[in-house]
Amino acid sequence: MEKLLIVSNRLPINIGKRAGKLNFQTSVGGLVTGLGPVHKSKKSLWIGWPGVTLDKFKEEEREEIFEKFASKNLAPVFLSEEDIEDYYHGFCNETIWPLFHYFPEFTVYNKNYWESYVRVNKAFCEVIVEVAEVEDTIWIHDYHLMLLPKLIRNKMPDATIGFFLHIPFPSFEVFHLLPWRKEIMEGLLGADLVGFHTYDYVKYFLSNVRRILGYDHTLGEITLSNRLVRVDTFPMGIDYDRFARVESDPKVQREIKMIHKRVGERKIILSIDRLDYSKGIPQRLEAFDTFLTNYPEFRQKVTLIMVAVPSRTEIESYILLKKQVDELIGRIDGMHGTIGWMPVWYLYRSIPFHTLLSLYRIADVALITPLRDGMNLISKEFIATKTDGKGVLILSEMTGAAKELGDALIVNPNNKEEIAEAIKKALVMSEEEQIKRNRNMQSRLQRYDIHRWVNEFMGGLNNIKDLQKELNAKILTGNMKEKIVDDYLKSNKSLILLDYDGTLVPFAPRPVQAKPDEELLELLKALTQESKNEVVIISGREKGTLDSWFKSLNVGLTAEHGVWIKEKEGNWEIIKPIGNEWKAEIRPFLEIYADKTPGSFIEEKEFSLVWHYRTADPELSARNVIELKGSLLNVAAHFNLDVLEGSKVIEIKNAGIDKGLATSHWLSRGDWDFIMAIGDDWTDEDTFAALPETSYTIKVGFGRTHARFNLYSPEEVRSLLKQLMRK
């Protein structure tokens, strides 16, 4: 039976000892909070590191641990002390975390850390492959396991794999600082669906895919050589009802009374975060200091309850951060405090769930101002607990949640004056406005809760798998290849139409570098020596190049996408009268963009102009392609021209002439009982469309096409042609 495999760095359970006995406690963190309900409600297995090494336990304790894991549908991945240090504390927390949160000054690039990261991802892969069934869905989470999708794909090519990143994905300018950026990107593209919290992260990821790996996308779909990958936005929700039931919990109510007793009638501002430099805690404290300075009328009338959960306490940057926070709190309390009132009530510890709920419920203002945060579920949890609608959320614009919670007071976390002003506005806001704002946000959070997040991600994953199956149905199988060969051998008169670039040879950085090799020339020669065959190279190349390459072969040639036709042993003939005087008007447009796009160049053919940008910066090229096409629209229409976008080229040629028209010419030359056409881009779609339905039309590459079949590469095309020649 199909099951869901949830894969994350940590299992949702901690192992410890109390009074000499094993103690199991639920882990804390947004991932556990979000996926815990999913794990319990579905047939699932959660795979991850339990946070300890096995050698710390006796044999009987190990048996108890494994029994406990099995009873809770957990599968552990045990790590060595060295890997915990280099993989988790090292690469994850000192390389990926700071870099992805835009703190390159804290980022450590250490080869040993990287090698450990690779090793641990492989260890996870081994456990997954051992327990996964073909029909299972594998859902991998977060930055600790970005190599894992590809590793699993290599072992299980047909696996259903989703990946979700819970932290920000950085722009190219930041991400390209990482020495192992290519390996990370290739690892992530092993998934079928890659999900992010916001569109910004999707945009940055797709930009990095284009600039590092060279893959373009269409509406978030990336076509690889043999697979389609979708990248999409899935803003993570919360278990809304769990937080909205706060009023009915007696432990919460008792905690609220205790806090009220200590704080009295003062307004409560709540700040709660892990103690992490990405959370902007020093900046937040400085903004609170500015608030007390600028608005002294609020002194002794507010208390900032600051909960800082200890995090990564052995890392130097975190040690320094704690020292800085401690000093700031001491300065604020010393400068503004009085006997009986300390402006900041500081809790440096983890707190139980009922205490968290009580703080959410009692707070008049939540001050949540990270410098960078993938989503920030705390802001959503705070709003969900406000069953009476009262309370104000101040939220950093640098959080993913800010895209959803537009009725919060959105601030720049680096602007102390703006935050101070927002605190004042929150404290004096009318209850009517508070309720109106919060009801709007609650309505959104109720609709898009954790369950909908899971369902939408799984729905997206199922959709892309269905599309893959639809496309895979066209892949030319061994049996179908045999049928093509059999039909060819039985035929009396065969027409074989072959595109050149991307079909018979791979693409080259410059067109002149894609000359036919000896193997290809021998293969074409063998095909043409069969008297029943009409072999035609139907290409976008100019006629002089095709002549020089294939003059020794008895092949038909079509140049410039159908403008010129040459029968074997004949002369070049133009397919219909056309002019080229328009080139003088069009060339200046191309020259402008060639100058604006270093690495690009212009190729001039007799009846067309081509702008090549294969070796140019992908991001710059993508933008300039859009501009160029827009610039050419009016002038192209005036001269009755087509603007064709091929593989890293823009070609301008006379309208009404294409490969389909040339194909019709070759069809009329005989009574063919076997027809096969092979091409790789959308200019070849005209060829496929012009042929009878019984023809064998084959697209090279993976993706949507009018062709009946697909092959993955020019190497497979050559292999098929060789099979035709067997006797």
XYZ file of C-alpha atoms in Angstrom:
727
model
C 0.000 0.000 0.000
C 1.243 3.471 -0.904
C 2.788 5.446 1.948
C 4.300 8.868 2.441
C 7.981 9.004 3.346
C 8.731 12.254 5.186
C 12.477 12.901 5.130
C 14.109 15.608 7.235
C 17.377 16.163 9.035
C 15.841 15.502 12.461
C 13.219 13.042 13.569
C 10.304 14.630 15.446
C 11.521 13.076 18.699
C 14.439 13.662 21.082
C 16.092 10.926 23.118
C 17.475 11.637 26.570
C 17.847 10.064 29.984
C 16.029 10.913 33.174
C 16.718 9.109 36.449
C 18.713 6.509 34.534
C 15.865 5.719 32.115
C 15.353 6.634 28.502
C 13.193 9.673 27.965
C 11.494 10.460 24.636
C 10.216 13.978 23.944
C 8.704 15.642 20.891
C 11.161 17.941 19.133
C 10.527 21.651 18.793
C 10.648 23.649 15.569
C 8.478 24.781 12.688
C 9.003 21.639 10.641
C 7.856 19.317 13.419
C 4.946 21.605 14.265
C 3.888 21.710 10.631
C 4.363 18.081 9.629
C 3.508 16.387 12.919
C -0.234 16.332 12.167
C 0.469 15.018 8.652
C 2.629 12.203 9.995
C -0.081 11.159 12.424
C -3.002 11.417 10.020
C -1.524 9.594 7.008
C 0.088 6.210 6.411
C 3.621 7.483 6.633
C 7.175 6.851 7.725
C 9.379 9.685 8.995
C 13.078 9.289 8.215
C 15.735 11.369 9.943
C 18.561 11.676 12.419
C 17.445 11.130 16.051
C 19.936 13.698 17.376
C 22.210 11.192 19.138
C 24.841 8.580 18.348
C 24.150 4.933 19.126
C 27.397 4.354 20.992
C 26.051 6.344 23.955
C 23.516 3.620 24.754
C 23.663 0.102 26.097
C 22.447 -2.815 24.012
C 19.109 -3.079 25.852
C 18.619 0.684 25.505
C 19.233 0.445 21.784
C 16.541 -2.210 21.509
C 14.141 0.045 23.388
C 14.984 2.949 21.072
C 14.318 0.916 17.935
C 11.051 -0.433 19.374
C 9.945 3.106 20.191
C 10.816 4.332 16.710
C 8.968 1.442 15.068
C 5.852 2.077 17.165
C 5.807 5.718 16.021
C 6.597 4.972 12.347
C 10.060 6.508 12.537
C 13.176 5.305 10.689
C 16.462 6.597 12.127
C 19.592 7.579 10.213
C 22.462 7.401 12.698
C 25.469 9.649 12.200
C 28.992 9.562 13.584
C 30.281 12.258 15.926
C 32.524 13.485 13.103
C 29.613 13.846 10.698
C 27.465 15.575 13.292
C 30.258 18.097 13.702
C 31.156 18.591 10.031
C 27.782 18.012 8.354
C 25.339 19.518 10.827
C 27.332 22.090 12.800
C 29.638 22.640 9.837
C 28.165 22.668 6.336
C 24.513 23.092 7.318
C 24.927 25.728 10.026
C 28.145 27.477 9.054
C 27.833 27.365 5.267
C 24.285 26.984 3.962
C 22.370 28.731 6.764
C 24.312 32.020 6.748
C 24.678 32.132 2.963
C 20.991 31.475 2.248
C 20.055 34.151 4.811
C 22.370 36.697 3.139
C 25.152 36.667 5.732
C 28.191 35.834 3.571
C 30.464 37.312 6.243
C 29.525 34.406 8.542
C 29.819 31.758 5.812
C 32.563 29.133 6.075
C 33.740 27.308 2.940
C 35.388 24.130 4.161
C 36.072 21.108 1.933
C 35.785 18.697 4.879
C 32.359 20.122 5.692
C 31.275 19.565 2.079
C 32.564 15.997 1.968
C 30.669 15.234 5.162
C 27.509 16.771 3.677
C 27.836 14.479 0.657
C 28.476 11.475 2.914
C 25.435 12.112 5.113
C 23.132 12.680 2.140
C 24.312 9.305 0.800
C 23.597 7.714 4.188
C 20.024 9.056 4.059
C 19.700 7.707 0.515
C 20.686 4.206 1.617
C 18.024 4.141 4.334
C 15.349 5.480 1.976
C 16.117 3.032 -0.819
C 15.922 0.198 1.703
C 12.414 1.088 2.934
C 10.809 2.754 -0.107
C 8.391 0.932 -2.399
C 7.771 1.868 -6.024
C 4.369 3.414 -5.305
C 5.542 5.465 -2.303
C 5.813 9.257 -2.293
C 9.089 10.662 -0.953
C 8.873 14.179 0.499
C 12.276 15.650 1.383
C 12.562 18.736 3.547
C 15.037 21.545 3.866
C 18.590 22.606 3.272
C 20.279 19.713 5.076
C 19.372 17.290 2.268
C 19.670 19.168 -1.015
C 21.740 16.434 -2.690
C 19.283 13.713 -1.728
C 16.716 14.017 -4.580
C 19.313 13.239 -7.239
C 20.890 10.458 -5.178
C 17.501 8.752 -4.840
C 16.723 9.380 -8.528
C 19.930 7.580 -9.512
C 18.842 4.537 -7.477
C 15.094 4.740 -8.196
C 14.579 6.436 -11.599
C 10.776 6.274 -11.430
C 10.385 7.412 -7.811
C 7.927 10.170 -6.913
C 10.064 12.789 -5.173
C 9.077 16.169 -3.779
C 11.413 18.661 -2.146
C 10.460 21.659 -0.032
C 12.890 24.333 1.150
C 11.824 25.971 4.412
C 14.417 28.747 4.348
C 14.966 31.502 1.753
C 16.623 30.663 -1.538
C 19.165 33.383 -2.363
C 19.689 35.401 -5.506
C 22.411 34.386 -7.954
C 24.747 37.116 -6.680
C 24.792 35.388 -3.286
C 24.349 31.739 -4.266
C 27.189 31.740 -6.779
C 29.617 32.385 -3.909
C 29.150 28.720 -2.983
C 31.913 26.561 -4.523
C 29.539 23.570 -4.754
C 26.630 25.475 -6.282
C 26.371 23.223 -9.357
C 26.162 20.045 -7.291
C 23.451 21.585 -5.100
C 21.365 22.631 -8.098
C 21.724 19.240 -9.769
C 20.774 17.563 -6.507
C 17.574 19.576 -6.175
C 16.552 18.916 -9.780
C 16.456 15.227 -8.951
C 13.018 15.989 -7.489
C 9.851 16.055 -9.565
C 8.508 19.080 -7.692
C 10.604 21.701 -5.892
C 8.595 23.921 -3.561
C 9.257 27.254 -1.868
C 7.310 29.559 0.436
C 7.217 32.583 -1.876
C 7.446 33.559 -5.524
C 10.667 35.492 -4.846
C 12.416 32.265 -3.839
C 11.018 30.491 -6.916
C 12.277 33.330 -9.111
C 15.767 33.195 -7.583
C 15.917 29.420 -7.901
C 14.913 29.469 -11.572
C 17.447 32.218 -12.228
C 20.174 30.080 -10.676
C 19.068 27.049 -12.704
C 19.374 29.082 -15.889
C 22.698 30.711 -15.047
C 24.444 27.712 -13.468
C 23.003 24.737 -15.356
C 21.755 26.441 -18.533
C 18.143 25.234 -18.341
C 15.358 27.632 -19.245
C 11.847 27.209 -17.929
C 8.294 27.695 -19.125
C 5.936 28.841 -16.365
C 8.077 27.099 -13.770
C 8.529 23.869 -15.744
C 12.136 22.875 -16.456
C 12.716 20.389 -19.264
C 15.731 18.206 -18.552
C 17.112 15.693 -21.016
C 14.768 12.957 -19.812
C 12.378 14.504 -17.295
C 10.158 17.461 -16.542
C 10.615 19.249 -13.192
C 8.153 21.771 -11.793
C 9.076 24.599 -9.431
C 6.239 26.282 -7.549
C 5.128 28.312 -4.546
C 3.490 26.687 -1.504
C 3.304 29.079 1.475
C 3.318 26.872 4.565
C 0.311 27.127 6.879
C -0.260 26.139 10.504
C -2.588 23.774 12.322
C -4.986 26.660 12.845
C -7.503 24.940 15.110
C -4.778 23.809 17.486
C -3.892 27.430 18.233
C -7.442 28.760 18.082
C -8.514 26.386 20.903
C -6.330 28.296 23.365
C -9.317 29.482 25.448
C -10.296 25.937 26.373
C -6.909 24.891 27.800
C -6.859 25.236 31.624
C -3.034 25.125 31.726
C -2.938 28.107 29.389
C -5.445 30.017 31.474
C -3.438 29.420 34.673
C -0.278 30.626 32.918
C -2.061 33.773 31.697
C -3.108 34.627 35.257
C 0.476 34.186 36.487
C 1.815 36.527 33.793
C -0.896 39.109 34.519
C 0.020 38.994 38.181
C 3.611 39.868 37.358
C 3.014 42.427 34.619
C -0.097 44.059 36.027
C -1.929 46.500 33.761
C 1.033 47.159 31.503
C 0.750 46.472 27.774
C 2.711 43.410 26.699
C 4.917 43.357 23.616
C 6.003 39.832 22.735
C 9.208 38.904 20.939
C 9.916 35.204 20.470
C 12.610 33.615 18.300
C 15.524 31.271 18.271
C 18.640 33.226 19.193
C 19.944 33.513 15.651
C 21.595 36.387 13.783
C 19.002 36.080 10.993
C 16.225 37.011 13.444
C 17.345 40.611 13.886
C 17.149 40.530 17.698
C 19.810 43.218 18.344
C 18.122 45.514 15.805
C 14.776 44.816 17.487
C 16.141 45.735 20.897
C 17.676 48.902 19.511
C 14.308 49.790 17.969
C 12.603 49.231 21.341
C 15.223 51.475 22.927
C 14.412 54.110 20.288
C 10.696 53.708 21.064
C 11.212 54.345 24.788
C 13.417 57.332 23.980
C 11.112 58.896 21.382
C 7.880 58.193 23.239
C 8.663 58.550 26.953
C 4.943 58.625 27.789
C 4.939 54.824 27.382
C 7.591 54.221 30.030
C 6.316 51.991 32.846
C 3.263 51.275 30.688
C 4.760 48.510 28.513
C 6.830 45.389 29.023
C 8.750 43.641 26.256
C 8.742 39.912 26.962
C 11.665 38.628 24.950
C 11.925 34.848 24.583
C 15.202 33.775 22.990
C 15.451 30.021 22.507
C 19.106 28.844 22.718
C 20.451 27.765 19.347
C 23.799 26.455 18.046
C 25.476 27.549 21.257
C 28.870 26.116 20.281
C 29.258 28.298 17.148
C 31.343 31.461 17.634
C 28.931 33.825 15.866
C 26.089 32.656 18.130
C 28.222 33.056 21.253
C 28.983 36.637 20.244
C 25.319 37.251 19.423
C 24.203 36.156 22.896
C 26.780 38.456 24.467
C 25.517 41.350 22.343
C 21.864 40.665 23.236
C 22.644 40.343 26.947
C 24.481 43.670 26.898
C 21.696 45.434 24.993
C 19.026 44.207 27.419
C 21.173 45.278 30.355
C 21.643 48.718 28.818
C 17.931 49.208 28.085
C 16.843 48.061 31.539
C 19.547 50.170 33.152
C 18.743 53.310 31.154
C 14.944 53.210 31.141
C 13.989 50.926 34.049
C 12.801 51.961 37.467
C 12.323 50.211 40.787
C 9.446 47.859 40.101
C 9.659 48.069 36.301
C 12.139 46.486 33.936
C 11.353 47.324 30.295
C 12.598 43.931 29.031
C 11.607 40.630 30.615
C 14.188 38.265 29.139
C 13.702 34.493 28.927
C 16.712 32.680 27.476
C 15.345 29.155 27.297
C 12.931 26.862 25.523
C 9.367 27.096 26.751
C 6.600 24.462 26.824
C 3.715 24.662 24.410
C 1.143 25.847 26.938
C 3.455 28.724 27.952
C 3.889 29.670 24.298
C 0.118 29.757 23.846
C -0.356 31.855 26.966
C 2.197 34.400 25.736
C 0.509 34.591 22.333
C -2.874 35.027 23.970
C -1.901 37.668 26.520
C 0.328 39.790 24.265
C -1.070 43.087 23.025
C 1.607 43.336 20.348
C 3.798 40.736 18.654
C 7.095 42.224 17.479
C 8.480 39.860 14.834
C 11.231 41.497 12.794
C 13.714 38.988 11.320
C 16.329 40.284 8.923
C 15.517 37.298 6.700
C 13.103 34.419 7.262
C 11.775 31.783 4.881
C 8.236 31.988 6.232
C 7.925 32.640 10.004
C 5.123 30.548 11.471
C 5.239 32.417 14.804
C 3.417 35.336 13.213
C 0.663 33.028 11.991
C 0.378 31.248 15.328
C 0.035 34.581 17.143
C -2.850 35.669 14.910
C -4.601 32.293 15.259
C -4.720 32.577 19.075
C -6.484 35.958 18.931
C -9.987 34.516 19.131
C -11.390 37.862 20.299
C -9.661 39.644 17.411
C -7.620 41.917 19.670
C -3.876 42.336 19.303
C -1.484 43.780 16.726
C 1.171 42.041 14.674
C 4.297 43.995 13.681
C 6.027 41.968 10.996
C 9.253 42.285 9.027
C 8.878 42.714 5.289
C 11.765 40.250 4.944
C 9.643 37.271 6.034
C 7.741 35.003 3.702
C 4.676 35.525 5.907
C 4.608 39.242 5.043
C 3.376 38.288 1.557
C 0.261 36.751 3.144
C -0.338 38.847 6.253
C -0.820 42.215 4.619
C -3.005 43.529 7.460
C -0.069 43.375 9.868
C 2.066 46.474 10.390
C 4.831 45.699 7.902
C 8.240 47.206 8.696
C 11.824 47.225 7.488
C 13.747 45.347 10.208
C 16.752 47.663 9.781
C 14.733 50.858 10.272
C 14.695 51.545 14.029
C 12.563 54.675 13.708
C 9.971 52.892 11.575
C 9.724 50.012 14.070
C 9.466 52.453 17.006
C 6.647 54.267 15.218
C 4.916 50.953 14.470
C 5.075 50.002 18.172
C 3.371 53.279 19.094
C 0.757 52.806 16.369
C 0.076 49.276 17.614
C -0.346 50.390 21.232
C -2.854 53.134 20.406
C -4.729 51.282 17.645
C -8.450 51.074 18.273
C -9.963 47.698 19.091
C -12.225 48.062 16.074
C -9.257 48.364 13.715
C -7.403 45.534 15.472
C -10.379 43.211 15.043
C -10.869 44.174 11.402
C -7.212 43.525 10.552
C -6.994 40.264 12.477
C -10.243 38.815 11.122
C -8.931 39.326 7.583
C -5.703 37.511 8.406
C -7.474 34.763 10.361
C -9.756 34.097 7.422
C -6.718 33.559 5.203
C -4.940 31.361 7.763
C -8.045 29.222 8.323
C -8.420 28.602 4.607
C -4.754 27.996 3.886
C -3.799 25.880 6.894
C -1.212 23.117 7.211
C -3.597 20.530 5.750
C -4.222 22.588 2.634
C -0.478 23.199 2.292
C 0.139 19.454 2.317
C -2.750 18.745 -0.057
C -1.654 21.424 -2.542
C 1.940 20.208 -2.527
C 0.853 16.610 -2.978
C -1.606 17.661 -5.665
C 1.168 19.503 -7.492
C 3.433 16.481 -7.176
C 0.758 14.160 -8.564
C 0.076 16.571 -11.448
C 3.690 16.708 -12.549
C 3.968 12.926 -12.329
C 0.856 12.586 -14.523
C 2.380 14.976 -17.053
C 5.642 13.038 -16.974
C 3.756 9.815 -17.655
C 1.975 11.447 -20.574
C 5.291 12.586 -22.040
C 7.049 9.322 -21.225
C 4.396 7.476 -23.206
C 6.033 8.961 -26.319
C 9.543 7.788 -25.492
C 10.696 5.430 -28.213
C 10.884 2.009 -26.583
C 12.921 -0.961 -27.701
C 9.823 -2.669 -29.112
C 8.822 0.395 -31.094
C 12.347 0.757 -32.450
C 12.091 -2.829 -33.646
C 8.806 -2.005 -35.391
C 10.335 1.034 -37.099
C 13.256 -1.101 -38.305
C 10.921 -3.861 -39.509
C 8.732 -1.377 -41.414
C 11.822 0.195 -42.956
C 13.220 -3.171 -44.061
C 9.872 -4.073 -45.652
C 9.582 -0.759 -47.491
C 10.278 -0.185 -51.177
C 10.658 3.588 -51.115
C 11.747 5.459 -47.982
C 11.903 9.172 -47.165
C 14.161 10.058 -44.221
C 14.133 13.738 -43.142
C 16.823 14.725 -40.655
C 17.404 18.018 -38.887
C 21.071 18.718 -38.170
C 21.936 20.781 -35.051
C 20.652 19.140 -31.874
C 19.535 16.088 -33.866
C 22.534 14.564 -35.607
C 25.122 16.506 -33.579
C 24.979 18.207 -30.171
C 24.842 21.983 -30.038
C 28.196 23.772 -30.047
C 29.091 27.203 -28.594
C 29.526 28.556 -32.138
C 27.857 27.166 -35.292
C 31.162 26.522 -37.120
C 32.216 24.143 -34.337
C 29.386 21.688 -35.047
C 30.971 20.056 -38.096
C 29.936 16.458 -38.863
C 32.390 13.856 -37.581
C 33.582 10.809 -39.506
C 31.115 8.476 -37.783
C 28.162 10.615 -38.872
C 29.401 10.954 -42.430
C 29.891 7.178 -42.715
C 26.423 6.580 -41.281
C 24.787 8.976 -43.770
C 26.801 7.457 -46.587
C 25.513 3.989 -45.715
C 21.924 5.265 -45.681
C 22.274 6.973 -49.070
C 23.805 3.899 -50.684
C 20.456 2.121 -50.293
C 18.756 2.850 -53.620
C 15.299 2.944 -52.052
C 16.246 5.784 -49.713
C 15.795 9.517 -50.136
C 17.818 11.023 -47.291
C 17.325 14.756 -46.725
C 19.151 17.080 -44.324
C 16.488 19.690 -43.553
C 18.258 22.428 -41.636
C 18.337 26.094 -40.694
C 21.958 26.288 -41.855
C 22.896 28.400 -44.861
C 23.395 26.520 -48.115
C 27.154 27.094 -48.440
C 27.821 25.364 -45.117
C 25.647 22.360 -46.003
C 27.366 22.085 -49.395
C 30.833 22.072 -47.880
C 29.925 19.466 -45.275
C 27.854 17.029 -47.358
C 29.103 17.509 -50.953
C 30.563 14.001 -51.002
C 27.223 12.408 -50.060
C 24.243 11.606 -52.220
C 21.783 13.473 -49.982
C 19.042 16.004 -50.515
C 19.516 19.305 -48.737
C 17.196 21.995 -47.415
C 18.774 25.232 -46.154
C 17.589 28.242 -44.169
C 14.503 26.486 -42.777
C 13.065 25.726 -46.225
C 14.171 28.693 -48.350
C 16.617 26.633 -50.458
C 16.242 23.090 -51.758
C 18.854 20.954 -53.479
C 18.017 17.599 -54.992
C 20.794 15.047 -54.846
C 23.190 15.670 -57.703
C 21.196 18.821 -58.511
C 21.613 22.551 -57.986
C 20.237 24.855 -55.323
C 16.769 26.227 -56.080
C 14.789 28.758 -54.132
C 11.430 27.372 -53.017
C 9.602 30.556 -54.059
C 10.643 34.088 -54.973
C 11.488 36.224 -51.925
C 13.572 39.288 -51.171
C 16.225 40.155 -48.639
C 16.297 43.947 -48.835
C 14.727 44.025 -45.384
C 18.019 42.902 -43.801
C 19.413 46.440 -43.930
C 16.516 47.583 -41.745
C 16.678 44.682 -39.290
C 20.414 44.324 -38.804
C 20.805 47.525 -36.697
C 18.332 46.092 -34.173
C 20.407 42.932 -33.837
C 23.654 44.900 -33.598
C 22.291 46.880 -30.645
C 21.499 43.698 -28.739
C 24.733 41.983 -29.737
C 26.564 44.951 -28.199
C 24.343 44.874 -25.093
C 24.897 41.122 -24.630
C 28.583 40.181 -24.403
C 29.211 36.723 -25.830
C 26.434 36.963 -28.415
C 26.945 37.456 -32.154
C 25.077 37.857 -35.458
C 25.081 35.284 -38.260
C 23.971 36.463 -41.697
C 22.453 34.062 -44.196
C 21.255 34.943 -47.680
C 17.624 35.283 -46.659
C 17.751 35.502 -42.880
C 19.560 37.040 -39.922
C 20.337 35.106 -36.760
C 21.291 36.396 -33.318
C 23.155 33.692 -31.329
C 23.453 33.984 -27.534
C 24.474 30.477 -26.408
C 27.720 31.677 -24.810
C 26.269 34.880 -23.294
C 25.118 35.365 -19.708
C 21.826 33.406 -19.482
C 20.013 35.908 -17.276
C 20.990 38.907 -19.373
C 20.162 36.996 -22.560
C 16.701 36.032 -21.309
C 15.880 39.669 -20.596
C 17.311 40.944 -23.874
C 15.503 38.275 -25.909
C 12.194 39.642 -24.635
C 13.257 43.211 -25.429
C 14.524 42.305 -28.899
C 11.376 40.416 -29.849
C 9.294 43.369 -28.680
C 11.439 45.782 -30.701
C 11.089 43.666 -33.850
C 7.317 43.183 -33.760
C 6.250 46.261 -35.742
C 9.092 46.260 -38.250
C 8.747 42.501 -38.822
C 5.041 42.883 -39.533
C 5.791 45.718 -41.978
C 8.177 43.533 -43.995
C 6.096 40.341 -43.586
C 8.783 38.564 -41.579
C 8.749 35.776 -39.016
C 10.724 36.114 -35.781
C 11.708 32.592 -34.725
C 13.057 31.700 -31.294
C 15.140 28.526 -31.410
C 17.666 26.975 -29.065
C 19.627 30.047 -27.866
C 18.967 31.867 -31.159
C 16.581 34.451 -32.584
C 16.164 34.161 -36.340
C 14.390 36.635 -38.611
C 13.267 35.356 -41.990
C 10.563 35.783 -44.608
C 7.111 34.704 -43.488
C 5.333 31.849 -45.234
C 8.452 29.753 -45.726
C 9.290 27.059 -43.204
C 10.369 23.449 -42.925
C 6.769 22.363 -43.430
C 6.719 23.897 -46.912
C 10.020 22.201 -47.743
C 8.693 18.899 -46.387
C 5.726 19.122 -48.760
C 8.185 19.471 -51.632
C 9.994 16.267 -50.660
C 6.715 14.432 -50.110
C 5.676 15.260 -53.663
C 8.825 13.673 -55.064
C 7.722 10.084 -54.629
C 5.201 7.518 -53.512
C 6.767 6.739 -50.144
C 5.795 3.647 -48.146
C 8.113 4.540 -45.247
C 8.569 8.074 -43.916
C 10.633 9.081 -40.891
C 11.424 12.626 -39.718
C 13.630 13.545 -36.765
C 14.171 17.034 -35.288
C 14.775 18.731 -31.975
C 13.161 22.184 -31.786
C 9.948 23.942 -32.575
C 10.991 24.755 -36.180
C 10.834 20.997 -36.751
C 7.235 20.956 -35.579
C 6.343 22.322 -39.028
C 7.959 19.240 -40.549
C 6.035 16.895 -38.263
C 2.737 18.668 -38.974
C 3.215 18.424 -42.749
C 3.641 14.645 -42.770
C 0.969 11.927 -42.925
C -0.150 10.558 -39.545
C 1.372 7.172 -40.362
C 4.862 8.703 -40.578
C 7.399 8.055 -37.850
C 7.949 11.558 -36.436
C 10.515 11.793 -33.627
C 11.488 14.739 -31.434
C 14.940 14.757 -29.872
C 14.608 15.828 -26.255
C 11.867 15.700 -23.665
C 8.803 17.903 -23.860
C 5.544 18.669 -25.602
C 5.535 18.012 -29.342
C 3.428 17.122 -32.398
C 5.803 14.230 -33.014
C 4.626 10.715 -32.229
C 7.790 9.760 -30.374
C 10.761 11.126 -28.459
C 14.430 10.224 -28.236
C 16.671 11.724 -25.583
C 19.787 12.723 -27.526
C 21.676 12.846 -30.845
C 23.494 9.706 -29.692
C 20.173 7.836 -29.618
C 19.314 9.210 -33.073
C 22.524 7.780 -34.474
C 21.875 4.479 -32.753
C 18.433 4.252 -34.378
C 19.854 5.075 -37.816
C 22.466 2.354 -37.372
C 19.681 -0.132 -36.589
C 18.019 0.725 -39.896
C 21.139 -0.410 -41.712
C 21.146 -3.942 -40.341
C 20.387 -6.583 -42.960
